[in-house]
Each structure stands twice: as structure tokens, then as C-alpha cells.
């Protein structure tokens, strides 16, 4: 087997509890986005487009939907003879079964996978972000600087900096200071959770970390500070494109809205960097509105729309009945919005049935008060649901 | 029971010269994201047929590009799967085949080196969602040599080259002939045929000796020699045999009942090559009603009673009515199109005014600029 230059490990086990009912039965990377995508499509497509053809996907929490979705990796062109996408679940080793204890421990438990491919470098990714990034450029800088680790950074507004891992680097991009979620951030260079290691360095650091009983087994809290303390070659790769952490209902809603408009904040239409996805076999959308009122919105194949859709993102195979109004909302695949229903600032998960003349949220609400309806819910005709509330199936 | 599928990719293409000038009938775009062959190919796959040969003749580059390994239909397999059968296969020389029987003869080796009990033959001009499994079961039960799949319908001009049959109570064909043009409800043959493979090989082996060179004239009309049954197909059905048929049947897809039947019947889906387009985007200035819009479109203008294929851009102030706009076409600001069939990647510049009539749609060729 020919040796790989770089193998990616995608941490996809996150529970994503701040997404509330959206992640009750699915892992966060499997949450829907942008009409036909799931969050994990972005890192997986980035890998394919960057020439990385071997990706270990580390699952843990609620893996069913995710495992089925990844399948052979065919959707992202990652069904390969040598390499491809591999789902790596926690398993029972000789010493007993262990759940992944932290980001570093998750990779440590799959060290056999890394040794099997024995690539020169290992790229660590998370399944929580919406962005388009060419990892091959990061790899080029990483090899040029002979870094032990390169950390992708993005500049965030300083008032938000204490939510992230914050670092300071010199003019050669060498990092001299790193603090995980600091109360008083020293810069606005935030870690994107994208780490590129020399493989041998990674294996050594993980082994040492595992032997340390005081470690929380986390890259940001333990591994990176230790590498800095040992004066290893720790570099930053400055990224300046669109990058959105979709960890909350508000940020998920905002990221969907960022797709709208003639000149959107984040475009999926530039053709040079395709985002691949599962692609179900739906016919094109049918727009049967009387007044032609689907405006500033995204509509996906399989939809049958007879109502009004404004400033919204509609997933695959959604039916919106006559007289229904969907405004400032995100509707995931397979849901049915009954005739006459009104939705404002709502996120409707997959396969929900909203009965006729229901009122969900109100037009004066805001992205801070999203009305959420969980997967497979049935909302009876005529129900009113206050804005900001969460409804889940039993 | 094992069944082999054979698809004729080019028969009937002389009937739609506009759309088949640059491609084979099989790869004519249809229904916003499909090619005509997707329907017959998906029908076969959904009926459990996983070994399929496609007979190609001319212009088959677009077909090969579309079907590739057959992966999109679940046909990239170790056993069987999809095989493209190029022309010039006939060792007896004489070049490319001229009709269906010659085509079948030219791929005799493919049929011989196969373990199927039955062979299903079909063309690409039929748009339907048909479960062939009950028809194959009936063929087996009847110990038929051939089963002709037919539709009961009032014959019209679109049926002029089709055969009509009469059957007895058991379904056995008791009369078969070319349509004589008389009106009324008849059993019209769809060119979907099930034939027992051994019978087919026997006919091929003796065709020179017996002077057989046409299915319709020498085999399907010879009901004394062959045990031929009919099988009725019901449900939605469209035969695309002229540009007018193409336009008329395409527009039927704007009816949600037709969409439900054609694309969702019994859970059987119609598959096509995956393109990974982003979903369709509508802007503040868009106005769309009674239309079918595929993924990858950006609609800034007005669209009414039209079918817009993948990746089209309708600019602000452009107006498209009663039209079919194929993939990657662009219509610039201020242009108005009515009853137009616009082929792939064509481009209408600003402020053009183009109109056909519902019975005579105006056709714009592939990659043309107006």
C-alpha cells in the first residue's frame, strides 16, 4: 500500500447539547443544514476537494443516522481502494470498553488506524463548523515551516474571543501563547479546532497524555499547552474565509440565513469548491403558489410549495400547504407544513408534521427566540406554539 | 428467475431530430434533472433487474458520460451491472445495425453468455413508473415465448408506428398488426417486451435460414409460431415521439398528481446521475408560480408554468412562461420567453423577445447565444 502524505481524523461524536431537541436522537455533525446538507458534509467535502482521500470519522453519541449517512463514503467520492472514509466507533479493547474521554483520547483510542496508514501528517477536524477551506494550503505551510503542529486560526470579534482557544503568534506565524477560553483574551486569533500534526509527534504526544492521570485528554487544554511548554514547533495558519460554529440554535439559524441573497455572506454556488451530500432521489421542486411568493429563500428538490415562503431555507421533500406562510425559518427535510399554518423564526427538524392553521412563533420574535420543533413531531391542527419554545416527540 | 435487461438507446430518435442532433434519445434531458433513459433504467432496477445492457448506435458519448459505471442506479456491481454495447459488434460485417432485430443479433454474444431465464427489452421513449416484476411472473406462469406490454388507449397520431394487439380471456395474443390508423380504444404495444432467452437465441441462430430480420414483421406478427401473451400497463405513461410530445408531456409534470405517481409510486424512485448542485435560490425580485425548479438554479426573475433544469440563471426582470429551460441555460435581464424549449447551456442575452406557440414550441439549440 502506498503511503499517504496526510490522513484526516474527523471528530464527529459531539453531543451538541446546546442544539437542544435537534440532537436528542442524532449526533451534531448529522444535523441538517442549507436545504440538502448535513454539517459533516462541509469537512468531508473540504477533504475531498483538498486531495485528502483518507478520513477516519470518529463517532460516539447517537451514531445511527451518521453511520448510515456516511456509508461507504461514496457521496464525497471517498469510497477508495486505498483509503477512503472509515467510521471509527469506540470499541471493546483488551483492557475493556472505554468511551472517548476527550478529543485527544478519541484519537488515542484509534492509534491503530493512524499506524495502519502511517501517513506523514495527520489532520484533526471537528464536525461542528460550516466553512470551505483548502487544507492543502495549510499542509503546504505546515511542511514549509517544518512545524510539529499547525493550528488553523480565524480572527473573531474581541468580545467573543473568550468562547474560543485564543493564541498569539510572531511574524513567522510561530505561536508563543495559547489559552483555552480565556477570561481576558490577549488577541482575537481563535482556534478553528483544525490541527495538523506530524504523525510521529502526534502519536508521541497522545501516548504521553494518556499516561498523565491529571490530563483531561483534550487538545486545547492539555496537548497544545504541553507542546508550547516543551518549546516544540507550534505554528498558526491564518484563515480568512467564512467560518461559522453552528453550536447553538441562533448560530445555526444565522448560518442558514447567510446563504440567502444575490450576494450572500456564504455562497454555495461558486462551482470551484463543491459541497457534496447524500443526494436522495427527489424530482425537482414544484412551486404551485398562486401569488408567486417564494422570495429571498432556498428551495430544494422534492419540495411541493403552495404557500408563501420568505427569508427561509426549505430542505428536501418538504410540502407547504396552501395559504401557509413560512418566514425567517429553517425547515428540514421531509416535513409537512399544513395549509394556513404560520411559522416565524422557527427551526423545524426532519419529518415533522405541522397541522393546518397552526401558529408557531411570531413575526416580532428574533433569532434569540427560535421556536424549535424536534424530529418526527406531529403538531395537531390549530395549535399555537409560543416563540422560543421547544417541542419534542415523545 | 433471472432477468436480463436490454435497452435500445436510439430507436425513435429520428422522430425528434431537434433534441437528438447532439445526443442519443436516451440522453435527452427530461423533467428538470433527468435524462429519458433514467425512467426505463430505474424501472428495471426497481423491478429487481440488475444486469442491463444498453445498445448504443450513434452519438453515444453523452450517454456514456451520463451512465458512467451505473453507480447512480446501483448498477456498479461484481455480478451483472451495466454494460454499454457499442455498435459494429456483428462479426458478419456490414456495419451498423438498421433495426431492433439486427441490433439484438449484433449483441447475440452478450445474450448468450448470460444465465438469465428471460430478457426484457425496452426503448427510451417511454416515461413511466412501471413494476416489471408482475409482468415477468405472468410471462413465466403463461409459459410464454414473448409477452408484449401494452396500454389500452384511444389511438392517435402519436401511435402511428406502433403495433396494436387483441387478446383472448387468458391474455394470449390472438391478433397483432401495425396500427392501421382507425380510431377507437385499442391495445397499443409499448415496445416493452419480455422474451424467454432460449427462444430469443433460437430465433437469432436460425434467423438467416428462416429469413427473419424484423421483430414486428417476422416475430410479433407470427402468433401461430410463437406463444405470445399481452400484459396491460396502467398508470401514468408518456411516449416522447416528437418535439410536440416532448413539450406536452413535460408540461404534465407541473401537475402534482403526475409527479407523485411518476416519482414516488409504491416507493419506487427514479434515479439519475448525481450532480451535487446546491439547492435553488430565489431572491427578493423573483416571482414564480406553477413551475418545476431544479437544484442549482438562481431565480431572480419571473417564471410561470415552466420547467427549469439544474443550474439555470434567470436574471432580474427576465420573464419565462410556458417554457422548458434545460440545464445551465442563462436568460439575461429584460428578456421574455414564451413557449420556448431552450437546450442545454444556451444563453439569451438582454431584452430579447422569443415566443413559440403551445402546439409549435420554439426550439433554441444547445449552447446557442441569442
Short mmCIF file of N, CA and C in Angstrom, two decimals, chain A residues 34-37 74-75 79 259-262 264 268-269 274-277 279-302 304 311, chain B residues 31-34 71 253-256 259-260 263-264 269-271 274-298 300 308 310:
data_model
loop_
_atom_site.label_atom_id
_atom_site.label_comp_id
_atom_site.label_asym_id
_atom_site.label_seq_id
_atom_site.Cartn_x
_atom_site.Cartn_y
_atom_site.Cartn_z
N UNK A 34 -28.77 24.06 5.35
CA UNK A 34 -28.76 24.63 3.98
C UNK A 34 -29.60 23.90 2.96
N UNK A 35 -30.69 23.25 3.40
CA UNK A 35 -31.62 22.62 2.46
C UNK A 35 -31.32 21.16 2.22
N UNK A 36 -30.09 20.83 1.76
CA UNK A 36 -29.84 19.44 1.41
C UNK A 36 -28.60 18.86 2.09
N UNK A 37 -27.99 19.64 2.96
CA UNK A 37 -26.73 19.19 3.55
C UNK A 37 -26.90 18.75 4.99
N UNK A 74 -19.20 7.14 -0.48
CA UNK A 74 -19.42 7.38 -1.92
C UNK A 74 -19.88 8.81 -2.22
N UNK A 75 -20.73 9.36 -1.36
CA UNK A 75 -21.28 10.69 -1.62
C UNK A 75 -20.20 11.76 -1.76
N UNK A 79 -15.08 6.68 -1.45
CA UNK A 79 -15.04 5.22 -1.48
C UNK A 79 -13.83 4.85 -2.34
N UNK A 259 -26.78 32.10 3.69
CA UNK A 259 -26.78 31.56 2.32
C UNK A 259 -27.66 32.37 1.38
N UNK A 260 -28.57 33.17 1.95
CA UNK A 260 -29.59 33.84 1.13
C UNK A 260 -29.05 35.11 0.47
N UNK A 261 -29.77 35.55 -0.54
CA UNK A 261 -29.46 36.83 -1.19
C UNK A 261 -28.67 36.67 -2.47
N UNK A 262 -28.65 37.73 -3.27
CA UNK A 262 -27.94 37.73 -4.55
C UNK A 262 -26.44 37.58 -4.31
N UNK A 264 -24.54 36.50 -1.30
CA UNK A 264 -24.67 36.02 0.08
C UNK A 264 -23.36 36.11 0.86
N UNK A 268 -22.81 28.93 -1.89
CA UNK A 268 -22.63 27.53 -2.27
C UNK A 268 -22.65 27.39 -3.78
N UNK A 269 -22.63 28.51 -4.51
CA UNK A 269 -22.84 28.48 -5.96
C UNK A 269 -21.60 28.82 -6.76
N UNK A 274 -17.14 22.53 -4.59
CA UNK A 274 -18.46 21.93 -4.42
C UNK A 274 -18.61 21.30 -3.04
N UNK A 275 -19.79 21.44 -2.46
CA UNK A 275 -20.08 20.72 -1.23
C UNK A 275 -20.95 19.52 -1.62
N UNK A 276 -20.45 18.34 -1.33
CA UNK A 276 -21.12 17.10 -1.69
C UNK A 276 -22.06 16.67 -0.56
N UNK A 277 -23.08 15.91 -0.92
CA UNK A 277 -24.00 15.45 0.12
C UNK A 277 -24.66 14.15 -0.33
N UNK A 279 -27.64 13.30 -1.39
CA UNK A 279 -28.45 13.32 -2.61
C UNK A 279 -29.50 12.22 -2.71
N UNK A 280 -30.63 12.43 -2.09
CA UNK A 280 -31.73 11.49 -2.23
C UNK A 280 -32.38 11.66 -3.60
N UNK A 281 -33.14 10.64 -4.02
CA UNK A 281 -33.72 10.67 -5.38
C UNK A 281 -35.06 11.40 -5.39
N UNK A 282 -35.01 12.72 -5.32
CA UNK A 282 -36.24 13.51 -5.41
C UNK A 282 -36.33 14.19 -6.77
N UNK A 283 -37.56 14.35 -7.30
CA UNK A 283 -37.72 15.16 -8.51
C UNK A 283 -37.55 16.64 -8.14
N UNK A 284 -37.38 17.52 -9.15
CA UNK A 284 -37.23 18.95 -8.84
C UNK A 284 -38.43 19.49 -8.06
N UNK A 285 -38.21 20.65 -7.46
CA UNK A 285 -39.27 21.26 -6.65
C UNK A 285 -40.41 21.75 -7.52
N UNK A 286 -41.62 21.64 -6.98
CA UNK A 286 -42.80 22.21 -7.66
C UNK A 286 -43.25 23.42 -6.86
N UNK A 287 -43.33 24.56 -7.53
CA UNK A 287 -43.80 25.78 -6.89
C UNK A 287 -45.16 26.11 -7.45
N UNK A 288 -46.17 25.87 -6.65
CA UNK A 288 -47.53 25.98 -7.16
C UNK A 288 -48.27 27.17 -6.55
N UNK A 289 -47.51 28.16 -6.11
CA UNK A 289 -48.14 29.29 -5.43
C UNK A 289 -49.00 30.09 -6.40
N UNK A 290 -50.08 30.64 -5.86
CA UNK A 290 -50.97 31.47 -6.69
C UNK A 290 -50.34 32.85 -6.93
N UNK A 291 -49.68 33.37 -5.85
CA UNK A 291 -49.18 34.74 -5.97
C UNK A 291 -47.66 34.79 -6.18
N UNK A 292 -47.07 33.65 -6.50
CA UNK A 292 -45.65 33.64 -6.86
C UNK A 292 -44.71 34.03 -5.75
N UNK A 293 -45.16 33.86 -4.49
CA UNK A 293 -44.40 34.48 -3.42
C UNK A 293 -43.42 33.57 -2.71
N UNK A 294 -42.43 33.11 -3.45
CA UNK A 294 -41.28 32.50 -2.80
C UNK A 294 -40.14 33.49 -3.00
N UNK A 295 -39.80 34.22 -1.96
CA UNK A 295 -38.78 35.26 -2.14
C UNK A 295 -37.66 35.13 -1.11
N UNK A 296 -36.49 35.55 -1.54
CA UNK A 296 -35.27 35.52 -0.75
C UNK A 296 -35.16 34.23 0.07
N UNK A 297 -35.24 33.11 -0.64
CA UNK A 297 -35.29 31.81 0.05
C UNK A 297 -34.53 30.76 -0.75
N UNK A 298 -34.30 29.63 -0.09
CA UNK A 298 -33.70 28.47 -0.74
C UNK A 298 -34.71 27.34 -0.71
N UNK A 299 -34.91 26.71 -1.87
CA UNK A 299 -35.88 25.64 -2.00
C UNK A 299 -35.16 24.45 -2.63
N UNK A 300 -35.41 23.26 -2.12
CA UNK A 300 -34.65 22.08 -2.53
C UNK A 300 -35.54 21.10 -3.28
N UNK A 301 -34.91 20.18 -4.00
CA UNK A 301 -35.67 19.21 -4.79
C UNK A 301 -36.59 18.37 -3.90
N UNK A 302 -37.70 17.95 -4.49
CA UNK A 302 -38.69 17.18 -3.76
C UNK A 302 -39.72 18.03 -3.04
N UNK A 304 -42.85 20.54 -2.54
CA UNK A 304 -44.08 20.95 -3.22
C UNK A 304 -44.63 22.12 -2.42
N UNK A 311 -37.61 34.67 3.20
CA UNK A 311 -36.39 34.64 4.02
C UNK A 311 -36.22 33.30 4.74
N UNK B 31 -37.72 16.47 -17.52
CA UNK B 31 -38.24 16.61 -16.16
C UNK B 31 -37.32 17.32 -15.19
N UNK B 32 -36.56 18.29 -15.67
CA UNK B 32 -35.80 19.15 -14.77
C UNK B 32 -34.46 18.64 -14.33
N UNK B 33 -34.30 17.33 -14.21
CA UNK B 33 -32.99 16.82 -13.78
C UNK B 33 -32.66 15.46 -14.38
N UNK B 34 -33.57 14.91 -15.15
CA UNK B 34 -33.38 13.54 -15.64
C UNK B 34 -32.94 13.51 -17.09
N UNK B 71 -23.29 3.49 -11.30
CA UNK B 71 -23.31 3.68 -9.84
C UNK B 71 -24.59 4.36 -9.35
N UNK B 253 -45.84 17.40 -16.01
CA UNK B 253 -45.12 17.26 -14.74
C UNK B 253 -45.41 18.41 -13.78
N UNK B 254 -46.08 19.45 -14.26
CA UNK B 254 -46.44 20.55 -13.36
C UNK B 254 -47.68 20.19 -12.52
N UNK B 255 -48.27 19.02 -12.82
CA UNK B 255 -49.40 18.53 -12.03
C UNK B 255 -48.86 17.65 -10.89
N UNK B 256 -49.09 18.06 -9.63
CA UNK B 256 -48.50 17.28 -8.52
C UNK B 256 -48.96 15.83 -8.48
N UNK B 259 -46.61 14.02 -10.67
CA UNK B 259 -45.30 13.93 -10.00
C UNK B 259 -45.33 12.82 -8.96
N UNK B 260 -46.41 12.78 -8.17
CA UNK B 260 -46.50 11.73 -7.13
C UNK B 260 -46.48 10.35 -7.75
N UNK B 263 -42.87 9.69 -9.71
CA UNK B 263 -41.61 9.69 -8.94
C UNK B 263 -41.69 8.99 -7.59
N UNK B 264 -42.89 8.65 -7.14
CA UNK B 264 -43.00 8.08 -5.80
C UNK B 264 -43.82 6.79 -5.74
N UNK B 269 -38.35 4.84 -6.76
CA UNK B 269 -37.84 6.16 -7.13
C UNK B 269 -37.19 6.13 -8.51
N UNK B 270 -37.11 7.30 -9.11
CA UNK B 270 -36.41 7.41 -10.40
C UNK B 270 -35.03 7.99 -10.10
N UNK B 271 -34.01 7.25 -10.49
CA UNK B 271 -32.64 7.66 -10.20
C UNK B 271 -32.02 8.38 -11.38
N UNK B 274 -25.91 11.85 -10.17
CA UNK B 274 -25.86 12.87 -9.13
C UNK B 274 -24.95 14.01 -9.57
N UNK B 275 -25.42 15.23 -9.34
CA UNK B 275 -24.65 16.38 -9.81
C UNK B 275 -24.15 17.25 -8.65
N UNK B 276 -24.69 17.03 -7.47
CA UNK B 276 -24.28 17.82 -6.30
C UNK B 276 -24.41 19.32 -6.49
N UNK B 277 -25.54 19.73 -7.06
CA UNK B 277 -25.82 21.17 -7.13
C UNK B 277 -26.33 21.63 -5.78
N UNK B 278 -26.07 22.89 -5.46
CA UNK B 278 -26.69 23.48 -4.27
C UNK B 278 -28.19 23.62 -4.55
N UNK B 279 -29.02 23.77 -3.50
CA UNK B 279 -30.46 23.96 -3.74
C UNK B 279 -30.73 25.22 -4.57
N UNK B 280 -31.97 25.34 -5.06
CA UNK B 280 -32.34 26.52 -5.86
C UNK B 280 -32.48 27.74 -4.96
N UNK B 281 -32.06 28.88 -5.50
CA UNK B 281 -32.14 30.11 -4.71
C UNK B 281 -33.07 31.11 -5.39
N UNK B 282 -33.94 31.71 -4.59
CA UNK B 282 -34.87 32.73 -5.06
C UNK B 282 -34.53 34.03 -4.36
N UNK B 283 -34.57 35.13 -5.08
CA UNK B 283 -34.18 36.40 -4.48
C UNK B 283 -35.41 37.26 -4.18
N UNK B 284 -35.14 38.46 -3.71
CA UNK B 284 -36.22 39.41 -3.40
C UNK B 284 -37.07 39.75 -4.62
N UNK B 285 -36.46 39.64 -5.82
CA UNK B 285 -37.18 40.07 -7.02
C UNK B 285 -37.83 38.91 -7.76
N UNK B 286 -37.69 37.69 -7.25
CA UNK B 286 -38.23 36.55 -8.00
C UNK B 286 -39.74 36.44 -7.83
N UNK B 287 -40.37 35.92 -8.86
CA UNK B 287 -41.82 35.69 -8.85
C UNK B 287 -42.02 34.38 -9.59
N UNK B 288 -42.43 33.32 -8.88
CA UNK B 288 -42.52 32.01 -9.51
C UNK B 288 -43.85 31.36 -9.19
N UNK B 289 -44.54 30.89 -10.21
CA UNK B 289 -45.71 30.07 -9.91
C UNK B 289 -45.92 28.97 -10.93
N UNK B 290 -46.57 27.90 -10.46
CA UNK B 290 -46.87 26.73 -11.29
C UNK B 290 -45.67 26.27 -12.11
N UNK B 291 -44.56 26.11 -11.44
CA UNK B 291 -43.35 25.73 -12.17
C UNK B 291 -42.56 24.67 -11.43
N UNK B 292 -41.72 23.98 -12.19
CA UNK B 292 -40.83 22.98 -11.61
C UNK B 292 -39.42 23.56 -11.68
N UNK B 293 -38.76 23.62 -10.52
CA UNK B 293 -37.44 24.25 -10.45
C UNK B 293 -36.45 23.25 -9.85
N UNK B 294 -35.39 22.97 -10.58
CA UNK B 294 -34.39 22.00 -10.09
C UNK B 294 -33.35 22.70 -9.23
N UNK B 295 -32.53 21.89 -8.55
CA UNK B 295 -31.44 22.42 -7.73
C UNK B 295 -30.44 23.19 -8.61
N UNK B 296 -29.70 24.06 -7.97
CA UNK B 296 -28.63 24.77 -8.67
C UNK B 296 -29.08 26.00 -9.43
N UNK B 297 -30.41 26.26 -9.45
CA UNK B 297 -30.91 27.44 -10.17
C UNK B 297 -30.81 28.68 -9.29
N UNK B 298 -30.60 29.81 -9.94
CA UNK B 298 -30.74 31.09 -9.25
C UNK B 298 -31.81 31.86 -10.01
N UNK B 300 -33.98 35.11 -10.26
CA UNK B 300 -34.18 36.49 -9.84
C UNK B 300 -35.37 37.11 -10.58
N UNK B 308 -37.66 24.42 -15.19
CA UNK B 308 -36.30 24.96 -15.21
C UNK B 308 -35.36 23.88 -14.69
N UNK B 310 -31.49 22.04 -13.92
CA UNK B 310 -30.44 22.38 -12.96
C UNK B 310 -29.48 23.46 -13.46
#
